[in-house]
């Protein structure tokens, strides 16, 4: 017997190591549920059974990743603040012009939002909105395109929990799949195991956004008779209880029949966020629900608003009047990071975080409406 | 044929550095996720040591570390098993044929990459988590890794010590 093990020592060790790993693998894999059409769903691992080894691996790697990202940011900061300031005056003038245009646009949108809120109040709608976010820096990835996850430098001690939505001002990024003390893992919307409820903005058609192996997400569960066009925009529905309603998701780049689900379409989507170039993200740490009231929707209805509602031809004049009311000498706008930490921020306010130059919409600093 | 060993520092730091770079570089260079540095390091250590036992254990540990960084609901062991097999076979091949010249290194890495992906794919299917398999993409990735391996192995050759 001893002779056998001595002679086949290498093979014995190989089979022993493989056997242990296969048994460990088998204990982690959850038995799959069988879906209505016979397809298996929900296959995957129990999160708890292998948690310790994951924590060890992440704890070992993440300090170096943070150091690397921070030192890279330091170099970029030095470059950006001292060497890359050529033409900044012209750029500043251009941005100032953009700000003025955006103020006009903001004023018009504000009126629309107020009107929508009054109508929602009349109909007794409850609206979900982003109450608190924290900014986080992306410090690492899984390193393989077989598992599309990223790591961020915020964890449970910052209030991050599994299941929270991760977004940027451009759109949704993914959701927190695991939160450790100072690092969290985020499952990207491009991973085959991710999903989100989405709405085609133009047609108001619902679908489910799924990641694919190629990294190009697709929308499924949309009937083949829908007239979807390339370039149609997608937003979140809020129905998945992860992503707040109305956040940008992406645009349609290809529509074809779904070979696996016959009467449905497979809609390829280009994410609104450049997933391959993520540096900073926002974690939605708190969502809140509110019911609109007619009192807090910027006071009583003005005669000009009523006129705009009843006489569309008079709308332009109303907009001009409102635009003139915008103070061009508004104080210096807050930074993007400070905006990100203010609460509450509604989905429509997120664009203002990206630009960060114009004055933030007043509703950002209000208490929940 | 020569059998090499490595200092403890190199034996630990090189795999850790490979895993660190694999997890960090795709942030700035998204194409880098095509490469599999931990696999290349596994192959290098296995063929240099020419010891199947060491190759098996090195592949197992590197694979498990890589598994630990993957998605929470992806079971640990997929990369572990794939790299254990590759580590064992690479060290066994290292005993029988010359794996020191760039041509044989290119071919060997090309073959081992495809084998690694095949085992990984089979394990995903066993775990009821099938993936799409695109032959064109896999062959391209295998070739890219093989080319990178030739350069990388030349750098890592400096850390070899004769036994």
Short mmCIF file of N, CA and C in Angstrom, two decimals, chain A residues 9-11 13-14 17-18 21-22 25 28-29 32 40 43-45 47 50-51 53-54 57-58 60-61 64-65 68-69 76 138-147 149 151 177-178 185 187 192-193 212-214 276-279, chain B residues 16 19-20 22-24 26-30 32-35 51-53 56-57 60 64-82 84-85 88 117 120 123-124 126-129 131-133 137-138:
data_model
loop_
_atom_site.label_atom_id
_atom_site.label_comp_id
_atom_site.label_asym_id
_atom_site.label_seq_id
_atom_site.Cartn_x
_atom_site.Cartn_y
_atom_site.Cartn_z
N UNK A 9 2.47 9.03 -6.18
CA UNK A 9 2.29 10.16 -5.26
C UNK A 9 1.67 11.38 -5.97
N UNK A 10 2.23 11.76 -7.11
CA UNK A 10 1.75 12.94 -7.83
C UNK A 10 0.28 12.80 -8.24
N UNK A 11 -0.04 11.63 -8.78
CA UNK A 11 -1.41 11.40 -9.23
C UNK A 11 -2.37 11.39 -8.03
N UNK A 13 -2.01 12.96 -5.19
CA UNK A 13 -2.22 14.34 -4.73
C UNK A 13 -3.15 15.09 -5.68
N UNK A 14 -2.92 14.90 -6.99
CA UNK A 14 -3.78 15.58 -7.97
C UNK A 14 -5.24 15.21 -7.75
N UNK A 17 -6.60 16.65 -4.45
CA UNK A 17 -6.89 18.10 -4.52
C UNK A 17 -8.14 18.35 -5.35
N UNK A 18 -8.24 17.65 -6.47
CA UNK A 18 -9.42 17.83 -7.32
C UNK A 18 -10.69 17.36 -6.60
N UNK A 21 -11.82 19.88 -4.05
CA UNK A 21 -12.40 21.08 -4.68
C UNK A 21 -13.78 20.78 -5.29
N UNK A 22 -13.92 19.60 -5.87
CA UNK A 22 -15.22 19.26 -6.48
C UNK A 22 -16.29 19.11 -5.40
N UNK A 25 -17.12 22.50 -4.29
CA UNK A 25 -17.93 23.15 -5.33
C UNK A 25 -19.38 22.68 -5.24
N UNK A 28 -21.39 24.21 -2.55
CA UNK A 28 -21.73 25.64 -2.73
C UNK A 28 -22.87 25.85 -3.71
N UNK A 29 -22.96 24.97 -4.71
CA UNK A 29 -23.94 25.21 -5.78
C UNK A 29 -25.34 24.90 -5.28
N UNK A 32 -30.90 24.19 -8.69
CA UNK A 32 -31.62 25.15 -9.51
C UNK A 32 -33.12 24.90 -9.47
N UNK A 40 -33.89 26.20 -16.50
CA UNK A 40 -33.47 26.28 -15.12
C UNK A 40 -33.05 27.70 -14.78
N UNK A 43 -29.59 29.26 -10.66
CA UNK A 43 -28.42 28.46 -10.29
C UNK A 43 -27.36 29.40 -9.75
N UNK A 44 -26.58 28.93 -8.82
CA UNK A 44 -25.53 29.79 -8.27
C UNK A 44 -25.04 29.24 -6.95
N UNK A 45 -24.19 30.00 -6.31
CA UNK A 45 -23.59 29.51 -5.07
C UNK A 45 -24.25 30.13 -3.87
N UNK A 47 -23.98 32.19 -0.78
CA UNK A 47 -23.01 33.25 -0.51
C UNK A 47 -22.24 32.98 0.77
N UNK A 50 -18.75 30.32 1.42
CA UNK A 50 -17.37 30.60 1.00
C UNK A 50 -16.97 32.02 1.34
N UNK A 51 -17.65 32.61 2.30
CA UNK A 51 -17.44 34.03 2.56
C UNK A 51 -16.04 34.34 3.08
N UNK A 53 -13.07 32.94 2.72
CA UNK A 53 -11.97 32.94 1.76
C UNK A 53 -12.06 34.17 0.85
N UNK A 54 -13.29 34.59 0.55
CA UNK A 54 -13.46 35.80 -0.28
C UNK A 54 -12.96 37.02 0.49
N UNK A 57 -9.18 37.06 0.49
CA UNK A 57 -8.60 37.45 -0.81
C UNK A 57 -8.76 38.94 -1.05
N UNK A 58 -9.96 39.45 -0.77
CA UNK A 58 -10.21 40.88 -1.00
C UNK A 58 -9.37 41.73 -0.05
N UNK A 60 -6.54 41.01 1.14
CA UNK A 60 -5.14 40.96 0.72
C UNK A 60 -4.88 41.89 -0.46
N UNK A 61 -5.80 41.93 -1.37
CA UNK A 61 -5.58 42.67 -2.63
C UNK A 61 -5.99 44.14 -2.52
N UNK A 64 -3.60 47.25 -1.75
CA UNK A 64 -2.71 47.60 -2.85
C UNK A 64 -3.47 48.31 -3.98
N UNK A 65 -4.70 47.84 -4.20
CA UNK A 65 -5.50 48.48 -5.25
C UNK A 65 -5.82 49.93 -4.87
N UNK A 68 -2.75 51.98 -5.29
CA UNK A 68 -2.47 52.20 -6.71
C UNK A 68 -3.41 53.26 -7.29
N UNK A 69 -4.70 53.14 -6.97
CA UNK A 69 -5.67 54.09 -7.50
C UNK A 69 -5.40 55.49 -6.96
N UNK A 76 -2.48 62.31 -11.55
CA UNK A 76 -3.43 62.99 -12.45
C UNK A 76 -3.79 64.37 -11.93
N UNK A 138 -13.77 53.45 -7.70
CA UNK A 138 -13.60 52.08 -8.18
C UNK A 138 -12.13 51.71 -8.01
N UNK A 139 -11.88 50.61 -7.29
CA UNK A 139 -10.48 50.26 -7.02
C UNK A 139 -10.04 48.97 -7.70
N UNK A 140 -10.97 48.17 -8.19
CA UNK A 140 -10.54 46.91 -8.80
C UNK A 140 -11.65 46.21 -9.54
N UNK A 141 -11.27 45.11 -10.19
CA UNK A 141 -12.25 44.30 -10.91
C UNK A 141 -12.00 42.83 -10.53
N UNK A 142 -12.81 41.94 -11.08
CA UNK A 142 -12.56 40.51 -10.85
C UNK A 142 -11.36 40.07 -11.69
N UNK A 143 -11.03 40.86 -12.70
CA UNK A 143 -9.87 40.55 -13.54
C UNK A 143 -10.20 39.63 -14.70
N UNK A 144 -11.44 39.20 -14.82
CA UNK A 144 -11.79 38.31 -15.91
C UNK A 144 -13.14 38.73 -16.48
N UNK A 145 -13.30 38.54 -17.81
CA UNK A 145 -14.59 38.89 -18.40
C UNK A 145 -15.61 37.78 -18.19
N UNK A 146 -15.25 36.76 -17.43
CA UNK A 146 -16.20 35.70 -17.09
C UNK A 146 -17.04 36.09 -15.88
N UNK A 147 -16.63 37.10 -15.19
CA UNK A 147 -17.37 37.58 -14.01
C UNK A 147 -17.22 39.09 -13.98
N UNK A 149 -17.56 42.06 -12.37
CA UNK A 149 -17.77 42.77 -11.11
C UNK A 149 -16.65 43.80 -10.93
N UNK A 151 -14.84 46.43 -7.71
CA UNK A 151 -14.74 46.68 -6.27
C UNK A 151 -14.66 48.19 -6.03
N UNK A 177 -23.22 43.58 -4.59
CA UNK A 177 -23.51 42.17 -4.37
C UNK A 177 -22.95 41.69 -3.03
N UNK A 178 -21.93 42.36 -2.54
CA UNK A 178 -21.39 42.01 -1.23
C UNK A 178 -20.72 43.23 -0.64
N UNK A 185 -18.30 44.74 -3.30
CA UNK A 185 -18.29 44.18 -4.65
C UNK A 185 -19.58 44.61 -5.36
N UNK A 187 -21.94 44.08 -8.75
CA UNK A 187 -22.24 43.28 -9.95
C UNK A 187 -22.70 44.24 -11.04
N UNK A 192 -23.88 38.43 -17.01
CA UNK A 192 -25.05 37.59 -17.34
C UNK A 192 -25.98 37.31 -16.16
N UNK A 193 -25.46 37.43 -14.94
CA UNK A 193 -26.30 37.13 -13.78
C UNK A 193 -27.07 38.34 -13.27
N UNK A 212 -24.92 39.92 -20.84
CA UNK A 212 -24.57 38.76 -21.66
C UNK A 212 -23.08 38.48 -21.53
N UNK A 213 -22.68 37.36 -22.06
CA UNK A 213 -21.27 36.97 -21.97
C UNK A 213 -20.37 37.94 -22.73
N UNK A 214 -20.92 38.51 -23.82
CA UNK A 214 -20.11 39.43 -24.62
C UNK A 214 -19.95 40.80 -23.95
N UNK A 276 -16.48 50.30 -19.05
CA UNK A 276 -15.04 49.99 -19.07
C UNK A 276 -14.16 51.10 -18.54
N UNK A 277 -14.74 52.24 -18.26
CA UNK A 277 -13.93 53.39 -17.82
C UNK A 277 -14.48 54.03 -16.56
N UNK A 278 -14.92 53.19 -15.64
CA UNK A 278 -15.51 53.74 -14.42
C UNK A 278 -14.41 54.16 -13.44
N UNK A 279 -14.57 55.35 -12.89
CA UNK A 279 -13.61 55.79 -11.87
C UNK A 279 -14.31 56.09 -10.55
N UNK B 16 1.03 36.73 -6.38
CA UNK B 16 0.19 37.80 -5.79
C UNK B 16 0.16 39.01 -6.71
N UNK B 19 -2.09 38.35 -9.68
CA UNK B 19 -3.53 38.48 -9.34
C UNK B 19 -3.89 39.95 -9.15
N UNK B 20 -3.00 40.70 -8.50
CA UNK B 20 -3.24 42.13 -8.29
C UNK B 20 -3.36 42.87 -9.63
N UNK B 22 -4.03 41.58 -12.53
CA UNK B 22 -5.21 41.10 -13.26
C UNK B 22 -6.48 41.79 -12.76
N UNK B 23 -6.52 42.09 -11.47
CA UNK B 23 -7.71 42.73 -10.90
C UNK B 23 -7.70 44.24 -11.08
N UNK B 24 -6.53 44.82 -11.33
CA UNK B 24 -6.44 46.29 -11.39
C UNK B 24 -6.34 46.85 -12.80
N UNK B 26 -7.53 46.00 -15.79
CA UNK B 26 -8.72 46.19 -16.64
C UNK B 26 -9.51 47.46 -16.32
N UNK B 27 -9.25 48.07 -15.16
CA UNK B 27 -9.92 49.34 -14.83
C UNK B 27 -9.52 50.44 -15.82
N UNK B 28 -8.24 50.45 -16.18
CA UNK B 28 -7.73 51.49 -17.07
C UNK B 28 -7.63 50.98 -18.51
N UNK B 29 -7.31 49.69 -18.64
CA UNK B 29 -7.14 49.09 -19.98
C UNK B 29 -8.13 47.94 -20.09
N UNK B 30 -9.32 48.24 -20.61
CA UNK B 30 -10.39 47.24 -20.56
C UNK B 30 -10.05 45.98 -21.37
N UNK B 32 -7.46 44.38 -21.28
CA UNK B 32 -6.57 43.51 -20.51
C UNK B 32 -7.29 42.31 -19.92
N UNK B 33 -8.64 42.39 -19.83
CA UNK B 33 -9.37 41.26 -19.26
C UNK B 33 -9.30 40.02 -20.16
N UNK B 34 -8.81 40.20 -21.40
CA UNK B 34 -8.59 39.05 -22.29
C UNK B 34 -7.44 38.17 -21.76
N UNK B 35 -6.47 38.82 -21.13
CA UNK B 35 -5.32 38.07 -20.64
C UNK B 35 -5.65 37.36 -19.31
N UNK B 51 7.98 19.72 -11.30
CA UNK B 51 7.55 18.87 -10.18
C UNK B 51 6.02 18.88 -10.16
N UNK B 52 5.38 17.76 -10.57
CA UNK B 52 3.91 17.74 -10.66
C UNK B 52 3.21 18.09 -9.36
N UNK B 53 3.82 17.70 -8.26
CA UNK B 53 3.21 18.00 -6.95
C UNK B 53 3.15 19.51 -6.72
N UNK B 56 0.69 21.15 -9.17
CA UNK B 56 -0.71 20.95 -8.75
C UNK B 56 -1.10 21.96 -7.67
N UNK B 57 -0.25 22.05 -6.66
CA UNK B 57 -0.60 22.92 -5.52
C UNK B 57 -0.54 24.40 -5.92
N UNK B 60 -3.64 25.16 -7.87
CA UNK B 60 -4.81 25.15 -6.98
C UNK B 60 -4.91 26.46 -6.20
N UNK B 64 -7.78 29.31 -6.71
CA UNK B 64 -8.73 29.63 -5.63
C UNK B 64 -8.70 31.12 -5.29
N UNK B 65 -7.50 31.71 -5.33
CA UNK B 65 -7.41 33.15 -5.07
C UNK B 65 -8.17 33.93 -6.14
N UNK B 66 -8.06 33.48 -7.37
CA UNK B 66 -8.77 34.15 -8.47
C UNK B 66 -10.29 33.97 -8.31
N UNK B 67 -10.68 32.77 -7.89
CA UNK B 67 -12.11 32.51 -7.64
C UNK B 67 -12.68 33.46 -6.58
N UNK B 68 -11.84 33.74 -5.59
CA UNK B 68 -12.32 34.56 -4.46
C UNK B 68 -12.66 35.97 -4.88
N UNK B 69 -12.11 36.42 -5.99
CA UNK B 69 -12.38 37.79 -6.44
C UNK B 69 -13.58 37.85 -7.39
N UNK B 70 -14.09 36.70 -7.77
CA UNK B 70 -15.21 36.69 -8.72
C UNK B 70 -16.53 37.00 -8.01
N UNK B 71 -17.60 37.01 -8.77
CA UNK B 71 -18.91 37.38 -8.25
C UNK B 71 -19.30 36.49 -7.07
N UNK B 72 -19.93 37.12 -6.10
CA UNK B 72 -20.36 36.49 -4.85
C UNK B 72 -21.08 35.15 -5.06
N UNK B 73 -21.95 35.09 -6.05
CA UNK B 73 -22.76 33.89 -6.23
C UNK B 73 -22.13 32.90 -7.21
N UNK B 74 -20.89 33.16 -7.57
CA UNK B 74 -20.18 32.20 -8.42
C UNK B 74 -19.37 31.30 -7.50
N UNK B 75 -19.58 29.99 -7.56
CA UNK B 75 -18.92 29.13 -6.57
C UNK B 75 -17.40 29.17 -6.66
N UNK B 76 -16.77 29.02 -5.51
CA UNK B 76 -15.30 28.98 -5.48
C UNK B 76 -14.84 27.58 -5.87
N UNK B 77 -13.90 27.50 -6.78
CA UNK B 77 -13.38 26.21 -7.20
C UNK B 77 -13.33 26.06 -8.72
N UNK B 78 -14.03 26.94 -9.44
CA UNK B 78 -14.06 26.82 -10.91
C UNK B 78 -12.66 27.06 -11.49
N UNK B 79 -12.07 28.19 -11.10
CA UNK B 79 -10.69 28.46 -11.54
C UNK B 79 -9.72 27.53 -10.82
N UNK B 80 -10.03 27.20 -9.57
CA UNK B 80 -9.16 26.35 -8.77
C UNK B 80 -8.93 25.01 -9.44
N UNK B 81 -10.02 24.36 -9.84
CA UNK B 81 -9.91 23.04 -10.47
C UNK B 81 -9.21 23.16 -11.83
N UNK B 82 -9.61 24.18 -12.61
CA UNK B 82 -9.01 24.34 -13.95
C UNK B 82 -7.50 24.52 -13.85
N UNK B 84 -5.57 23.72 -11.30
CA UNK B 84 -4.92 22.55 -10.71
C UNK B 84 -4.52 21.58 -11.83
N UNK B 85 -5.47 21.34 -12.73
CA UNK B 85 -5.20 20.41 -13.84
C UNK B 85 -4.10 20.96 -14.74
N UNK B 88 -0.69 20.67 -13.05
CA UNK B 88 -0.18 19.29 -13.06
C UNK B 88 0.34 18.92 -14.45
N UNK B 117 -9.78 26.93 -20.49
CA UNK B 117 -11.13 27.44 -20.76
C UNK B 117 -12.13 26.31 -20.96
N UNK B 120 -12.95 25.00 -17.54
CA UNK B 120 -13.79 26.01 -16.86
C UNK B 120 -15.22 25.96 -17.38
N UNK B 123 -17.02 22.91 -16.14
CA UNK B 123 -17.40 23.06 -14.73
C UNK B 123 -18.60 23.99 -14.57
N UNK B 124 -18.62 25.06 -15.39
CA UNK B 124 -19.78 25.98 -15.35
C UNK B 124 -21.05 25.22 -15.73
N UNK B 126 -21.53 22.03 -15.35
CA UNK B 126 -21.86 21.14 -14.24
C UNK B 126 -22.55 21.89 -13.11
N UNK B 127 -22.11 23.12 -12.91
CA UNK B 127 -22.69 23.94 -11.83
C UNK B 127 -23.99 24.62 -12.29
N UNK B 128 -24.50 24.23 -13.44
CA UNK B 128 -25.73 24.80 -14.03
C UNK B 128 -25.62 26.31 -14.22
N UNK B 129 -24.44 26.76 -14.58
CA UNK B 129 -24.24 28.18 -14.88
C UNK B 129 -23.55 28.29 -16.24
N UNK B 131 -22.16 29.20 -19.94
CA UNK B 131 -21.75 30.45 -20.59
C UNK B 131 -21.76 30.24 -22.10
N UNK B 132 -21.89 31.34 -22.82
CA UNK B 132 -21.74 31.24 -24.28
C UNK B 132 -20.27 30.92 -24.56
N UNK B 133 -20.02 30.13 -25.58
CA UNK B 133 -18.63 29.82 -25.94
C UNK B 133 -18.41 30.27 -27.38
N UNK B 137 -13.42 34.11 -30.42
CA UNK B 137 -12.92 34.90 -29.30
C UNK B 137 -11.88 34.09 -28.50
N UNK B 138 -12.21 32.83 -28.26
CA UNK B 138 -11.31 31.99 -27.44
C UNK B 138 -9.97 31.77 -28.14
#
